[in-house]
């Protein structure tokens, strides 16, 4: 009886030892499962269990350095959490009484994005060529964000050399015309499931061109008993507005700020009097340029407008070769101070219109929308209202639907012509060489035949020694 009791106690001791060994050993490693991200104010669930274990155990959910969040006893336990700002961190579960710990889950508490908007530096977003532009995509709230940029409704490629993208910032180093247009951004939460978006309004970026150095020109008009110089200050390139001023011998006489690239000034002049050196100054927010000086002098010997008047036409095409505009220039044979007027189908054209404009004191007419018809130029002296108009011949202008001949086509035609010349030249040279060879062979054969005939006429002495004339050699040369 005592032996049976000892055996039973020994068996219980062995089983208890095995159980303790199993619980304290590495076989009871818990596994934690759950989300790695969730929006604020949402509810998440973490599950903790020992794979393959069917008996209840006490599990502790802990965070970061070991802060106890909750504890439960069961075969598999679930911990529910309300996501707040303080929920973000590293979570793991552990068996009670210092048992093994599970894997770690890095949990992110995400604030939904809201209120995306664009800011620019400079503000307003108006920059000159070569300056830098910085756009930022700001949000009223939101965390764990990524950003998508759009330029003229096209998504900006992060690998593009035209922009630098870094976080919520788009930077352009040295803007050009291609950077002008509308920009917008979209901020989104970096969530695997149910990402949220917020898009900004469009921001229109204006890229202004630097102005070119102004040029000064003038013409003279009659103002009753006196003469007036109408001075033009003009830049050929740039973005208005521009502030123009006219100076005479360094003294500023008048200033005008205009929304164009040309301004006009009026000064009284007298025949034979040198008024001094006139210059134009053009000024913008970033530039101040001066024109070359022009002597404001109306000589006593003024050549009146006369002779024939002709019109030259230059057609302007876009990059695709399509005609987009025409430039007509009126050129009289002579005249110191001409003034000009244009006619279309015998009707006068105003200085400006929806489809045309005149520049250089009316000498040049630019047709931005070509209307088919007969154009004519009139010219007379600007300083003499009673002078006679001199007319040009009518010139017919018509917009062609055919694109201009491209350089590639010209190059292809030229290369084809050059190839024909090379082939023809090669054939001609080959024919000349072959003809020369045949001529040489003909003369050589005649010389050989003559040599053979001469050799046959030589008396041959009867001798056992070889004779000096080798007839066989001559025949071989003939056959060759």
Tab-separated table of C-alpha atoms in Angstrom:
chain	number	residue	atom	x	y	z
A	1	UNK	CA	0.000	0.000	0.000
A	2	UNK	CA	2.786	2.382	0.910
A	3	UNK	CA	4.607	1.519	-2.324
A	4	UNK	CA	1.552	2.302	-4.403
A	5	UNK	CA	1.187	5.652	-2.686
A	6	UNK	CA	4.829	6.486	-3.309
A	7	UNK	CA	4.425	5.573	-6.990
A	8	UNK	CA	1.371	7.791	-7.304
A	9	UNK	CA	3.100	10.751	-5.687
A	10	UNK	CA	6.134	10.247	-7.919
A	11	UNK	CA	3.918	10.220	-11.017
A	12	UNK	CA	2.140	13.423	-9.971
A	13	UNK	CA	5.493	15.071	-9.278
A	14	UNK	CA	6.764	14.133	-12.748
A	15	UNK	CA	3.596	15.408	-14.467
A	16	UNK	CA	3.719	18.651	-12.492
A	17	UNK	CA	7.351	19.104	-13.450
A	18	UNK	CA	6.551	18.549	-17.113
A	19	UNK	CA	3.707	21.109	-16.921
A	20	UNK	CA	5.897	23.693	-15.271
A	21	UNK	CA	8.606	23.024	-17.829
A	22	UNK	CA	6.115	23.422	-20.674
A	23	UNK	CA	4.673	26.657	-19.307
A	24	UNK	CA	8.005	28.199	-18.466
A	25	UNK	CA	9.737	26.975	-21.578
A	26	UNK	CA	9.899	28.402	-25.039
A	27	UNK	CA	7.017	26.302	-26.342
A	28	UNK	CA	4.447	28.720	-24.865
A	29	UNK	CA	5.385	31.805	-26.882
A	30	UNK	CA	2.295	33.966	-27.445
A	31	UNK	CA	1.471	35.614	-30.766
A	32	UNK	CA	-0.102	39.089	-31.009
A	33	UNK	CA	-2.196	40.024	-34.040
A	34	UNK	CA	-3.948	43.286	-34.871
A	35	UNK	CA	-3.845	46.407	-37.064
A	36	UNK	CA	-0.781	48.571	-37.509
A	37	UNK	CA	-2.776	51.743	-38.187
A	38	UNK	CA	-6.209	53.186	-37.570
A	39	UNK	CA	-7.968	56.538	-37.652
A	40	UNK	CA	-8.498	58.578	-34.522
A	41	UNK	CA	-11.721	57.854	-32.544
A	42	UNK	CA	-12.046	54.432	-34.168
A	43	UNK	CA	-11.974	51.136	-32.225
A	44	UNK	CA	-9.333	48.482	-32.816
A	45	UNK	CA	-8.861	44.935	-31.515
A	46	UNK	CA	-5.677	43.055	-30.626
A	47	UNK	CA	-5.750	39.245	-30.245
A	48	UNK	CA	-3.250	37.248	-28.215
A	49	UNK	CA	-2.945	33.447	-28.018
A	50	UNK	CA	-0.443	30.604	-27.855
A	51	UNK	CA	-0.707	28.561	-31.059
A	52	UNK	CA	-1.763	24.960	-30.343
A	53	UNK	CA	-2.487	25.585	-26.653
A	54	UNK	CA	-6.003	24.691	-25.418
A	55	UNK	CA	-5.868	25.598	-21.717
A	56	UNK	CA	-6.693	29.053	-20.341
A	57	UNK	CA	-3.752	31.347	-19.668
A	58	UNK	CA	-3.452	34.876	-18.338
A	59	UNK	CA	-2.326	37.326	-21.029
A	60	UNK	CA	-1.154	40.914	-20.474
A	61	UNK	CA	-1.259	43.567	-23.205
A	62	UNK	CA	1.613	45.974	-22.768
A	63	UNK	CA	2.933	49.033	-24.643
A	64	UNK	CA	6.361	50.574	-25.287
A	65	UNK	CA	8.524	50.209	-22.147
A	66	UNK	CA	6.113	47.798	-20.458
A	67	UNK	CA	3.090	49.910	-19.575
A	68	UNK	CA	0.231	47.506	-18.727
A	69	UNK	CA	-2.837	48.208	-20.856
A	70	UNK	CA	-5.079	45.267	-19.937
A	71	UNK	CA	-4.981	41.640	-18.743
A	72	UNK	CA	-7.344	38.725	-19.389
A	73	UNK	CA	-7.454	34.967	-18.777
A	74	UNK	CA	-8.604	32.656	-21.527
A	75	UNK	CA	-7.336	30.303	-24.220
A	76	UNK	CA	-7.394	33.232	-26.659
A	77	UNK	CA	-7.979	36.782	-25.523
A	78	UNK	CA	-9.043	39.950	-27.385
A	79	UNK	CA	-8.228	43.490	-26.268
A	80	UNK	CA	-10.375	46.359	-27.607
A	81	UNK	CA	-8.961	49.906	-27.676
A	82	UNK	CA	-10.417	53.315	-28.491
A	83	UNK	CA	-7.856	55.108	-30.657
A	84	UNK	CA	-6.635	58.416	-29.237
A	85	UNK	CA	-3.509	60.538	-29.694
A	86	UNK	CA	-1.813	58.522	-26.963
A	87	UNK	CA	-2.571	55.188	-28.614
A	88	UNK	CA	0.415	55.347	-30.946
A	89	UNK	CA	3.313	53.123	-29.945
A	90	UNK	CA	4.700	49.558	-29.827
A	91	UNK	CA	2.349	46.857	-28.493
A	92	UNK	CA	3.077	43.294	-27.340
A	93	UNK	CA	1.465	40.690	-25.099
A	94	UNK	CA	3.044	38.601	-22.344
A	95	UNK	CA	2.091	35.671	-20.216
A	96	UNK	CA	1.548	36.664	-16.604
A	97	UNK	CA	4.163	36.301	-13.893
A	98	UNK	CA	7.010	37.288	-16.206
A	99	UNK	CA	6.292	34.739	-18.871
A	100	UNK	CA	7.408	34.862	-22.511
A	101	UNK	CA	6.547	37.900	-24.654
A	102	UNK	CA	5.021	38.007	-28.108
A	103	UNK	CA	5.981	39.773	-31.282
A	104	UNK	CA	5.691	43.586	-31.413
A	105	UNK	CA	3.183	45.635	-33.452
A	106	UNK	CA	4.065	49.267	-34.184
A	107	UNK	CA	0.671	50.969	-34.116
A	108	UNK	CA	0.016	54.401	-35.690
A	109	UNK	CA	-2.905	56.615	-34.715
A	110	UNK	CA	-3.817	58.473	-37.919
A	111	UNK	CA	-5.575	61.848	-37.977
A	112	UNK	CA	-7.811	62.078	-41.093
A	113	UNK	CA	-6.603	64.718	-43.530
A	114	UNK	CA	-8.694	67.838	-43.929
A	115	UNK	CA	-8.394	71.292	-45.477
A	116	UNK	CA	-5.550	71.104	-48.014
A	117	UNK	CA	-4.413	74.447	-49.447
A	118	UNK	CA	-1.487	75.827	-51.459
A	119	UNK	CA	0.894	78.613	-50.463
A	120	UNK	CA	3.540	80.147	-52.702
A	121	UNK	CA	6.820	81.957	-52.276
A	122	UNK	CA	6.777	84.584	-53.676
A	123	UNK	CA	3.196	85.507	-52.891
A	124	UNK	CA	1.371	86.264	-55.146
A	125	UNK	CA	2.878	83.587	-57.408
A	126	UNK	CA	4.299	85.949	-60.022
A	127	UNK	CA	7.945	85.341	-60.877
A	128	UNK	CA	10.406	86.400	-63.544
A	129	UNK	CA	12.368	83.958	-65.666
A	130	UNK	CA	15.326	82.556	-63.743
A	131	UNK	CA	13.875	83.166	-60.279
A	132	UNK	CA	12.935	80.383	-57.847
A	133	UNK	CA	9.412	79.266	-56.987
A	134	UNK	CA	8.395	77.351	-53.853
A	135	UNK	CA	4.910	75.866	-53.399
A	136	UNK	CA	3.757	74.201	-50.148
A	137	UNK	CA	0.764	71.952	-49.644
A	138	UNK	CA	-0.558	72.723	-46.146
A	139	UNK	CA	-3.434	70.965	-44.358
A	140	UNK	CA	-5.666	72.098	-41.512
A	141	UNK	CA	-5.121	68.725	-39.844
A	142	UNK	CA	-3.921	65.256	-40.726
A	143	UNK	CA	-0.993	62.936	-39.987
A	144	UNK	CA	0.990	60.303	-41.869
A	145	UNK	CA	0.484	62.120	-45.178
A	146	UNK	CA	1.758	61.783	-48.716
A	147	UNK	CA	1.318	64.384	-51.449
A	148	UNK	CA	0.480	64.363	-55.146
A	149	UNK	CA	1.174	67.464	-57.271
A	150	UNK	CA	-0.538	68.583	-60.472
A	151	UNK	CA	0.610	71.100	-63.100
A	152	UNK	CA	-2.005	72.056	-65.675
A	153	UNK	CA	-4.056	69.040	-64.482
A	154	UNK	CA	-1.185	66.636	-65.213
A	155	UNK	CA	0.405	64.728	-62.328
A	156	UNK	CA	3.960	65.859	-61.625
A	157	UNK	CA	6.465	63.025	-61.916
A	158	UNK	CA	8.728	62.820	-58.887
A	159	UNK	CA	11.678	61.993	-61.175
A	160	UNK	CA	11.131	65.044	-63.404
A	161	UNK	CA	14.092	67.385	-63.747
A	162	UNK	CA	11.743	70.385	-63.944
A	163	UNK	CA	10.745	70.183	-60.280
A	164	UNK	CA	12.084	69.169	-56.853
A	165	UNK	CA	9.590	67.341	-54.637
A	166	UNK	CA	10.242	66.964	-50.914
A	167	UNK	CA	7.415	66.142	-48.527
A	168	UNK	CA	4.780	68.849	-48.764
A	169	UNK	CA	7.003	71.157	-50.883
A	170	UNK	CA	7.429	71.617	-54.654
A	171	UNK	CA	10.437	73.728	-55.672
A	172	UNK	CA	11.403	75.091	-59.079
A	173	UNK	CA	14.977	76.329	-59.435
A	174	UNK	CA	15.089	78.914	-62.212
A	175	UNK	CA	11.591	79.090	-63.653
A	176	UNK	CA	10.927	79.358	-67.379
A	177	UNK	CA	7.823	79.779	-69.520
A	178	UNK	CA	7.061	76.049	-69.313
A	179	UNK	CA	6.524	76.371	-65.546
A	180	UNK	CA	3.635	78.824	-65.948
A	181	UNK	CA	0.081	77.593	-65.426
A	182	UNK	CA	-2.160	76.175	-62.724
A	183	UNK	CA	-0.911	74.093	-59.806
A	184	UNK	CA	-2.800	72.045	-57.228
A	185	UNK	CA	-1.998	69.366	-54.692
A	186	UNK	CA	-3.734	66.416	-53.057
A	187	UNK	CA	-2.835	65.271	-49.536
A	188	UNK	CA	-3.740	61.721	-48.537
A	189	UNK	CA	-3.367	59.588	-45.419
A	190	UNK	CA	-0.919	56.755	-45.925
A	191	UNK	CA	-3.417	54.020	-45.082
A	192	UNK	CA	-3.526	50.531	-46.555
A	193	UNK	CA	-7.314	50.427	-46.238
A	194	UNK	CA	-9.710	53.344	-46.729
A	195	UNK	CA	-7.215	56.171	-47.393
A	196	UNK	CA	-8.675	59.670	-47.202
A	197	UNK	CA	-7.901	62.593	-49.529
A	198	UNK	CA	-8.052	66.372	-49.476
A	199	UNK	CA	-7.363	68.502	-52.571
A	200	UNK	CA	-6.400	72.151	-52.725
A	201	UNK	CA	-7.739	74.839	-54.995
A	202	UNK	CA	-5.809	75.801	-58.112
A	203	UNK	CA	-3.072	78.394	-57.872
A	204	UNK	CA	-2.203	80.211	-61.098
A	205	UNK	CA	1.536	80.818	-61.494
A	206	UNK	CA	2.555	83.653	-63.822
A	207	UNK	CA	6.065	83.608	-65.300
A	208	UNK	CA	7.078	87.013	-66.589
A	209	UNK	CA	9.714	87.621	-69.247
A	210	UNK	CA	12.567	90.050	-68.773
A	211	UNK	CA	12.260	93.030	-71.090
A	212	UNK	CA	14.759	93.732	-73.838
A	213	UNK	CA	16.634	97.007	-74.133
A	214	UNK	CA	14.286	99.665	-75.529
A	215	UNK	CA	14.739	101.345	-78.889
A	216	UNK	CA	13.876	104.953	-79.671
A	217	UNK	CA	12.531	106.225	-82.966
A	218	UNK	CA	10.577	109.304	-83.922
A	219	UNK	CA	8.635	110.857	-86.734
A	220	UNK	CA	7.617	114.479	-87.251
A	221	UNK	CA	4.052	115.779	-87.577
A	222	UNK	CA	2.700	119.173	-88.470
A	223	UNK	CA	0.723	120.889	-85.724
A	224	UNK	CA	-0.560	123.970	-87.493
A	225	UNK	CA	2.347	126.388	-87.656
A	226	UNK	CA	4.739	124.199	-85.635
A	227	UNK	CA	6.242	120.727	-85.829
A	228	UNK	CA	5.926	117.941	-83.257
A	229	UNK	CA	8.126	114.878	-82.803
A	230	UNK	CA	6.190	111.738	-81.974
A	231	UNK	CA	8.729	109.604	-80.083
A	232	UNK	CA	8.308	105.864	-79.752
A	233	UNK	CA	9.941	103.910	-76.904
A	234	UNK	CA	9.612	100.206	-77.527
A	235	UNK	CA	10.908	96.887	-76.195
A	236	UNK	CA	10.634	93.866	-78.475
A	237	UNK	CA	10.437	91.322	-75.636
A	238	UNK	CA	9.159	91.193	-72.081
A	239	UNK	CA	6.074	91.163	-69.912
A	240	UNK	CA	4.126	94.343	-69.169
A	241	UNK	CA	3.476	96.549	-67.325
A	242	UNK	CA	6.542	98.646	-68.157
A	243	UNK	CA	7.410	102.156	-67.038
A	244	UNK	CA	8.853	104.149	-69.952
A	245	UNK	CA	10.466	107.555	-69.674
A	246	UNK	CA	12.067	109.833	-72.252
A	247	UNK	CA	15.232	111.787	-71.510
A	248	UNK	CA	16.786	114.647	-73.436
A	249	UNK	CA	20.480	115.207	-72.746
A	250	UNK	CA	20.070	113.222	-69.515
A	251	UNK	CA	17.086	115.261	-68.265
A	252	UNK	CA	13.887	113.230	-67.732
A	253	UNK	CA	11.017	114.929	-69.548
A	254	UNK	CA	8.074	112.526	-69.206
A	255	UNK	CA	7.179	109.183	-67.595
A	256	UNK	CA	4.426	106.711	-68.523
A	257	UNK	CA	3.496	103.303	-67.094
A	258	UNK	CA	1.734	101.203	-69.730
A	259	UNK	CA	0.354	97.671	-70.055
A	260	UNK	CA	2.209	97.136	-73.316
A	261	UNK	CA	5.759	97.096	-74.672
A	262	UNK	CA	5.553	100.508	-76.371
A	263	UNK	CA	4.838	104.036	-75.239
A	264	UNK	CA	4.608	107.336	-77.112
A	265	UNK	CA	5.866	110.800	-76.179
A	266	UNK	CA	5.332	114.138	-77.895
A	267	UNK	CA	7.963	116.898	-78.000
A	268	UNK	CA	8.008	120.172	-80.011
A	269	UNK	CA	10.806	120.452	-82.598
A	270	UNK	CA	12.020	123.053	-85.074
A	271	UNK	CA	13.555	122.684	-88.499
A	272	UNK	CA	17.332	123.015	-88.417
A	273	UNK	CA	17.549	122.932	-84.609
A	274	UNK	CA	19.362	120.090	-82.851
A	275	UNK	CA	17.265	119.435	-79.754
A	276	UNK	CA	19.863	117.138	-78.179
A	277	UNK	CA	20.374	113.409	-77.553
A	278	UNK	CA	17.131	111.616	-76.771
A	279	UNK	CA	17.059	108.317	-74.874
A	280	UNK	CA	14.386	105.948	-73.583
A	281	UNK	CA	14.429	104.253	-70.205
A	282	UNK	CA	12.393	101.091	-69.598
A	283	UNK	CA	11.860	99.925	-66.031
A	284	UNK	CA	10.161	96.940	-64.330
A	285	UNK	CA	10.271	95.519	-60.820
A	286	UNK	CA	13.613	93.855	-61.560
A	287	UNK	CA	15.172	95.756	-64.482
A	288	UNK	CA	16.124	99.227	-65.633
A	289	UNK	CA	17.422	99.517	-69.202
A	290	UNK	CA	18.381	102.437	-71.436
A	291	UNK	CA	18.191	102.807	-75.216
A	292	UNK	CA	20.980	104.058	-77.421
A	293	UNK	CA	20.953	107.854	-77.856
A	294	UNK	CA	19.279	109.325	-80.943
A	295	UNK	CA	19.850	112.957	-82.036
A	296	UNK	CA	16.501	114.740	-82.044
A	297	UNK	CA	17.222	116.843	-85.102
A	298	UNK	CA	15.039	117.824	-88.040
A	299	UNK	CA	17.392	118.917	-90.814
A	300	UNK	CA	16.619	121.797	-93.136
A	301	UNK	CA	16.881	119.415	-96.073
A	302	UNK	CA	13.946	117.081	-95.486
A	303	UNK	CA	13.325	114.593	-98.272
A	304	UNK	CA	9.630	114.308	-99.102
A	305	UNK	CA	7.978	110.939	-99.599
A	306	UNK	CA	7.992	109.931	-103.250
A	307	UNK	CA	8.785	107.316	-105.822
A	308	UNK	CA	7.283	103.869	-105.830
A	309	UNK	CA	5.841	102.237	-102.715
A	310	UNK	CA	6.139	98.492	-102.360
A	311	UNK	CA	4.875	95.985	-99.814
A	312	UNK	CA	6.879	92.985	-98.616
A	313	UNK	CA	5.159	90.009	-96.977
A	314	UNK	CA	6.562	87.603	-94.402
A	315	UNK	CA	4.474	84.625	-93.319
A	316	UNK	CA	4.923	83.382	-89.769
A	317	UNK	CA	4.507	79.696	-88.879
A	318	UNK	CA	4.314	77.744	-85.658
A	319	UNK	CA	6.510	74.778	-84.707
A	320	UNK	CA	4.281	72.439	-86.718
A	321	UNK	CA	4.682	74.501	-89.885
A	322	UNK	CA	1.127	75.890	-89.883
A	323	UNK	CA	0.702	79.521	-90.951
A	324	UNK	CA	-0.353	81.601	-87.946
A	325	UNK	CA	0.273	85.218	-88.952
A	326	UNK	CA	1.499	87.502	-91.725
A	327	UNK	CA	3.695	90.604	-91.533
A	328	UNK	CA	3.339	93.303	-94.203
A	329	UNK	CA	5.919	96.078	-94.466
A	330	UNK	CA	5.437	99.296	-96.415
A	331	UNK	CA	8.629	100.639	-98.066
A	332	UNK	CA	8.609	103.928	-100.002
A	333	UNK	CA	11.528	104.707	-102.303
A	334	UNK	CA	12.319	107.910	-100.391
A	335	UNK	CA	11.094	110.093	-97.584
A	336	UNK	CA	12.607	111.328	-94.310
A	337	UNK	CA	9.466	111.285	-92.138
A	338	UNK	CA	6.776	109.148	-93.771
A	339	UNK	CA	3.447	108.281	-92.266
A	340	UNK	CA	1.477	105.229	-93.345
A	341	UNK	CA	-2.062	104.025	-93.824
A	342	UNK	CA	-3.344	100.565	-94.742
A	343	UNK	CA	-6.313	99.469	-96.835
A	344	UNK	CA	-8.098	96.125	-97.120
A	345	UNK	CA	-10.290	95.780	-100.200
A	346	UNK	CA	-10.239	99.593	-100.521
A	347	UNK	CA	-11.444	100.070	-96.905
A	348	UNK	CA	-9.242	101.795	-94.339
A	349	UNK	CA	-7.814	99.659	-91.510
A	350	UNK	CA	-7.687	101.197	-88.001
A	351	UNK	CA	-4.351	101.146	-86.129
A	352	UNK	CA	-5.590	98.278	-83.937
A	353	UNK	CA	-8.196	95.563	-84.318
A	354	UNK	CA	-9.146	92.091	-83.164
A	355	UNK	CA	-7.176	90.460	-85.975
A	356	UNK	CA	-4.418	92.971	-86.738
A	357	UNK	CA	-2.073	95.603	-85.318
A	358	UNK	CA	0.383	98.178	-86.682
A	359	UNK	CA	3.839	98.964	-85.286
A	360	UNK	CA	6.808	101.208	-86.116
A	361	UNK	CA	4.742	104.325	-86.800
A	362	UNK	CA	2.364	102.274	-88.927
A	363	UNK	CA	5.000	100.975	-91.322
A	364	UNK	CA	4.410	97.324	-90.370
A	365	UNK	CA	1.009	95.628	-90.383
A	366	UNK	CA	0.724	92.312	-88.524
A	367	UNK	CA	-2.229	90.067	-89.326
A	368	UNK	CA	-2.867	87.708	-86.408
A	369	UNK	CA	-5.987	86.274	-88.061
A	370	UNK	CA	-5.465	86.426	-91.800
A	371	UNK	CA	-8.462	87.662	-93.760
A	372	UNK	CA	-8.179	86.907	-97.459
A	373	UNK	CA	-8.236	90.005	-99.620
A	374	UNK	CA	-6.288	92.741	-101.384
A	375	UNK	CA	-4.023	94.840	-99.140
A	376	UNK	CA	-2.553	98.214	-100.096
A	377	UNK	CA	-0.220	100.651	-98.349
A	378	UNK	CA	-0.409	104.475	-98.555
A	379	UNK	CA	2.451	106.788	-97.536
A	380	UNK	CA	2.926	110.552	-97.310
A	381	UNK	CA	4.921	113.159	-95.354
A	382	UNK	CA	3.957	113.180	-91.690
A	383	UNK	CA	4.859	116.860	-91.194
A	384	UNK	CA	2.862	118.169	-94.165
A	385	UNK	CA	-0.897	117.637	-94.062
A	386	UNK	CA	-1.233	118.809	-97.650
A	387	UNK	CA	1.267	116.294	-99.038
A	388	UNK	CA	0.024	113.734	-101.541
A	389	UNK	CA	-0.505	110.090	-100.604
A	390	UNK	CA	1.619	107.637	-102.599
A	391	UNK	CA	0.047	104.202	-103.055
A	392	UNK	CA	1.460	100.732	-103.503
A	393	UNK	CA	0.047	98.076	-105.769
A	394	UNK	CA	-2.592	95.728	-104.373
A	395	UNK	CA	-1.183	92.548	-102.920
A	396	UNK	CA	-3.398	89.519	-102.402
A	397	UNK	CA	-3.059	87.761	-99.037
A	398	UNK	CA	-4.674	84.397	-98.410
A	399	UNK	CA	-4.254	81.978	-95.536
A	400	UNK	CA	-2.988	78.654	-96.785
A	401	UNK	CA	-3.999	75.399	-95.150
A	402	UNK	CA	-0.806	73.761	-96.368
A	403	UNK	CA	1.983	73.651	-93.821
A	404	UNK	CA	5.306	75.220	-94.611
A	405	UNK	CA	8.025	73.023	-96.023
A	406	UNK	CA	9.856	71.535	-93.069
A	407	UNK	CA	13.620	71.419	-92.844
A	408	UNK	CA	13.478	67.634	-92.717
A	409	UNK	CA	11.790	67.542	-96.124
A	410	UNK	CA	14.317	69.988	-97.583
A	411	UNK	CA	17.185	67.939	-96.166
A	412	UNK	CA	15.699	64.722	-97.573
A	413	UNK	CA	15.298	66.206	-101.051
A	414	UNK	CA	18.839	67.580	-100.977
A	415	UNK	CA	20.276	64.220	-99.847
A	416	UNK	CA	18.356	62.447	-102.625
A	417	UNK	CA	19.699	64.893	-105.205
A	418	UNK	CA	23.218	64.503	-103.838
A	419	UNK	CA	22.921	60.710	-104.025
A	420	UNK	CA	21.812	60.896	-107.663
A	421	UNK	CA	24.796	63.144	-108.464
A	422	UNK	CA	27.220	60.739	-106.747
A	423	UNK	CA	25.805	57.678	-108.548
A	424	UNK	CA	25.736	59.464	-111.900
A	425	UNK	CA	29.293	60.720	-111.406
A	426	UNK	CA	30.491	57.243	-110.449
A	427	UNK	CA	28.890	55.689	-113.539
A	428	UNK	CA	30.450	58.383	-115.763
A	429	UNK	CA	33.918	57.875	-114.234
A	430	UNK	CA	33.621	54.092	-114.630
A	431	UNK	CA	32.627	54.539	-118.284
A	432	UNK	CA	35.577	56.869	-118.897
A	433	UNK	CA	37.994	54.442	-117.253
A	434	UNK	CA	36.640	51.466	-119.195
A	435	UNK	CA	36.808	53.429	-122.430
A	436	UNK	CA	40.409	54.435	-121.660
A	437	UNK	CA	41.348	50.798	-120.964
A	438	UNK	CA	39.797	49.624	-124.236
A	439	UNK	CA	41.652	52.359	-126.127
A	440	UNK	CA	44.918	51.377	-124.478
A	441	UNK	CA	44.343	47.698	-125.314
A	442	UNK	CA	43.550	48.610	-128.931
A	443	UNK	CA	46.755	50.616	-129.310
A	444	UNK	CA	48.761	47.942	-127.496
A	445	UNK	CA	47.465	45.238	-129.845
A	446	UNK	CA	48.374	47.315	-132.848
A	447	UNK	CA	51.885	47.834	-131.449
A	448	UNK	CA	52.260	44.114	-130.810
A	449	UNK	CA	51.128	43.205	-134.319
A	450	UNK	CA	53.562	45.728	-135.769
A	451	UNK	CA	56.343	44.358	-133.625
A	452	UNK	CA	55.556	40.834	-134.774
A	453	UNK	CA	55.546	41.913	-138.417
A	454	UNK	CA	58.898	43.638	-137.992
A	455	UNK	CA	60.334	40.592	-136.289
A	456	UNK	CA	59.159	38.311	-139.117
A	457	UNK	CA	60.957	40.466	-141.707
A	458	UNK	CA	64.349	40.047	-140.041
A	459	UNK	CA	66.554	37.449	-141.834
A	460	UNK	CA	67.218	34.440	-139.625
A	461	UNK	CA	70.684	32.883	-139.837
A	462	UNK	CA	71.043	29.107	-139.695
A	463	UNK	CA	72.688	28.479	-136.388
A	464	UNK	CA	72.408	26.171	-133.454
A	465	UNK	CA	72.414	29.195	-131.058
A	466	UNK	CA	69.155	30.785	-129.991
A	467	UNK	CA	68.117	33.804	-131.972
A	468	UNK	CA	67.760	37.221	-130.275
A	469	UNK	CA	64.069	37.605	-131.333
A	470	UNK	CA	61.593	35.722	-129.123
A	471	UNK	CA	58.433	35.292	-131.200
A	472	UNK	CA	56.706	33.242	-128.490
A	473	UNK	CA	57.164	36.071	-125.997
A	474	UNK	CA	55.579	38.522	-128.394
A	475	UNK	CA	52.606	36.222	-128.956
A	476	UNK	CA	52.056	35.804	-125.175
A	477	UNK	CA	52.049	39.537	-124.714
A	478	UNK	CA	49.516	39.830	-127.557
A	479	UNK	CA	47.214	37.280	-125.920
A	480	UNK	CA	47.454	38.984	-122.614
